[in-house]
Coordinates of C-alpha atoms in Angstrom, one line a residue:
S5 CA 134.9 61.8 137.3
F6 CA 133.7 63.2 134.3
W7 CA 133.0 60.8 131.6
G8 CA 133.4 62.1 128.0
A9 CA 132.8 60.5 124.3
K10 CA 132.4 60.9 121.1
V11 CA 130.6 58.4 119.5
A12 CA 130.5 58.0 115.4
P13 CA 126.6 56.4 113.6
G14 CA 126.7 52.9 113.6
A15 CA 129.4 52.8 116.8
E16 CA 129.5 52.1 120.1
A17 CA 130.8 53.9 122.7
K18 CA 134.3 52.4 124.1
V19 CA 133.9 52.7 128.1
D20 CA 136.6 51.6 130.8
V21 CA 134.0 51.3 133.5
P22 CA 135.9 51.7 137.3
K23 CA 135.5 48.4 138.8
G24 CA 131.8 49.1 141.4
E25 CA 130.6 52.1 139.3
L26 CA 128.1 52.6 137.2
L27 CA 127.9 55.3 135.1
H28 CA 125.7 57.4 135.3
L29 CA 125.3 59.8 131.6
S30 CA 124.3 63.2 131.8
Q31 CA 123.8 64.3 128.7
A32 CA 123.2 63.9 124.9
C33 CA 124.7 66.4 122.2
L34 CA 125.1 66.5 118.0
D35 CA 128.6 66.6 117.1
P36 CA 129.0 70.6 116.2
S37 CA 129.7 69.2 112.5
A38 CA 127.2 67.9 111.7
P39 CA 126.1 68.5 108.8
S40 CA 122.3 70.4 107.8
G41 CA 119.5 68.7 108.7
A42 CA 121.5 65.2 110.1
T43 CA 119.6 63.1 113.0
A44 CA 121.2 60.6 115.4
R45 CA 119.5 58.6 118.2
V46 CA 121.4 57.5 121.3
L47 CA 120.3 54.0 122.1
V48 CA 120.9 51.5 124.9
E49 CA 120.3 48.4 123.7
S50 CA 120.3 46.2 127.0
A51 CA 119.5 41.9 127.4
G52 CA 119.2 41.8 123.3
T53 CA 116.5 44.6 123.5
K54 CA 117.4 48.5 122.2
Y55 CA 115.5 51.4 123.2
A56 CA 116.8 54.8 122.2
V57 CA 116.8 57.7 124.8
A58 CA 117.6 60.5 122.8
S59 CA 116.9 61.6 119.6
L60 CA 119.0 64.4 118.0
K61 CA 118.5 66.9 115.2
E62 CA 121.0 69.5 113.4
G63 CA 118.9 72.6 113.7
A64 CA 116.8 71.7 115.7
Q65 CA 116.9 69.6 118.4
E66 CA 120.6 69.2 119.1
S67 CA 120.8 68.0 123.3
C68 CA 119.1 66.3 125.2
A69 CA 119.6 66.3 129.0
L70 CA 119.7 62.3 130.6
D71 CA 119.3 61.0 134.0
L72 CA 120.1 57.3 133.2
F73 CA 122.7 55.1 135.7
L74 CA 123.9 52.2 134.0
D75 CA 125.8 48.7 134.3
L76 CA 127.7 48.9 131.2
A77 CA 128.7 45.1 132.1
E78 CA 125.0 44.1 131.0
A79 CA 124.1 47.2 128.8
K80 CA 126.0 49.0 125.9
L81 CA 125.3 52.5 124.1
T82 CA 125.5 53.1 120.5
V83 CA 125.1 55.6 118.1
A84 CA 122.6 55.2 114.7
G85 CA 121.7 58.4 112.2
K86 CA 124.0 60.3 110.5
A87 CA 126.2 62.4 112.8
A88 CA 128.5 61.4 115.9
V89 CA 127.0 62.3 118.6
H90 CA 128.9 63.4 122.3
L91 CA 128.0 61.4 125.3
T92 CA 129.0 62.8 129.0
G93 CA 128.5 62.1 132.6
Y94 CA 130.0 60.6 135.1
F95 CA 130.9 57.3 137.5
E96 CA 129.4 57.2 140.7
S97 CA 129.8 54.0 143.2
E98 CA 127.0 51.2 143.2
K99 CA 128.2 51.6 147.0
M100 CA 126.5 55.1 147.2
D101 CA 123.2 54.2 145.5
D102 CA 123.0 51.5 148.7
D103 CA 123.6 53.8 151.5
E104 CA 120.9 56.7 150.1
E105 CA 118.3 53.4 150.1
E106 CA 119.2 53.0 153.7
D107 CA 119.6 55.6 155.3
E108 CA 116.3 56.9 153.5
Q109 CA 114.8 53.5 155.0
E110 CA 116.5 54.9 158.5
E111 CA 114.4 58.4 158.0
E112 CA 111.0 56.7 157.0
P113 CA 109.6 55.3 160.5
P114 CA 110.0 58.1 162.6
Q115 CA 108.3 60.0 160.1
K116 CA 105.6 57.5 160.1
K117 CA 105.3 57.4 163.5
S118 CA 104.7 61.3 163.9
K119 CA 102.2 60.7 161.0
V120 CA 100.3 58.2 163.5
E121 CA 100.5 60.5 166.3
E122 CA 99.2 63.3 164.8
K123 CA 96.3 61.5 163.9
H124 CA 95.6 59.8 167.6
T125 CA 95.4 63.7 168.9
G126 CA 92.7 65.2 169.4
R127 CA 90.6 61.7 169.8
G128 CA 89.8 60.6 172.8
G129 CA 88.0 61.5 175.8
G130 CA 88.7 64.9 176.9
K131 CA 87.3 67.3 176.3
E132 CA 87.8 68.1 172.9
G133 CA 87.7 65.0 171.8
G134 CA 84.8 62.7 171.8
R135 CA 82.7 62.2 169.3
G136 CA 82.4 64.5 166.3
S137 CA 86.2 65.2 166.8
G138 CA 88.1 63.8 163.8
P139 CA 90.6 66.2 161.4
G140 CA 88.4 69.7 160.3
R141 CA 86.5 69.2 163.2
G142 CA 88.7 70.4 166.6
R143 CA 89.3 73.4 168.3
G144 CA 91.6 75.1 165.7
V145 CA 91.4 74.2 163.1
S146 CA 89.7 77.5 160.6
S147 CA 87.2 76.3 157.5
P148 CA 86.4 78.9 155.1
A149 CA 83.5 80.7 155.2
P150 CA 80.8 79.2 153.6
G151 CA 81.0 80.2 149.4
K152 CA 84.9 81.2 149.9
S153 CA 87.9 79.2 149.1
K154 CA 91.4 78.9 151.0
R155 CA 92.4 78.7 146.8
K156 CA 93.6 82.0 144.9

């Protein structure tokens, strides 16, 4: 579900994270009422270290697209500078990430198997196989004419 917060300079974003969910931070925008030339930095603090994830300036870089998944039990969002920042994003279940990783792992073995089968196709003692039949040497594989390239 959608999440948004207006964070004043020197303040920490107040986030009520539903249990078992992560915050996906999608965008940081300067407040429309920011003074001319004002700057702001969005910081993520984790394990006692602050990391700048966006640097904004009125009249120049007023917004920044982000793709950060944050566990706010372990990290906090703050704003430094002379302007307020609007932070937006959404909550996503921690379990969704695990499900996606499991799906990727289930898909990988068939892909690897098919690549291995492709490597072995055309090799061996048949008429097309044998010595000299490797990638680019067997039937059905064309090479560009000497001096010509497939690239344009």
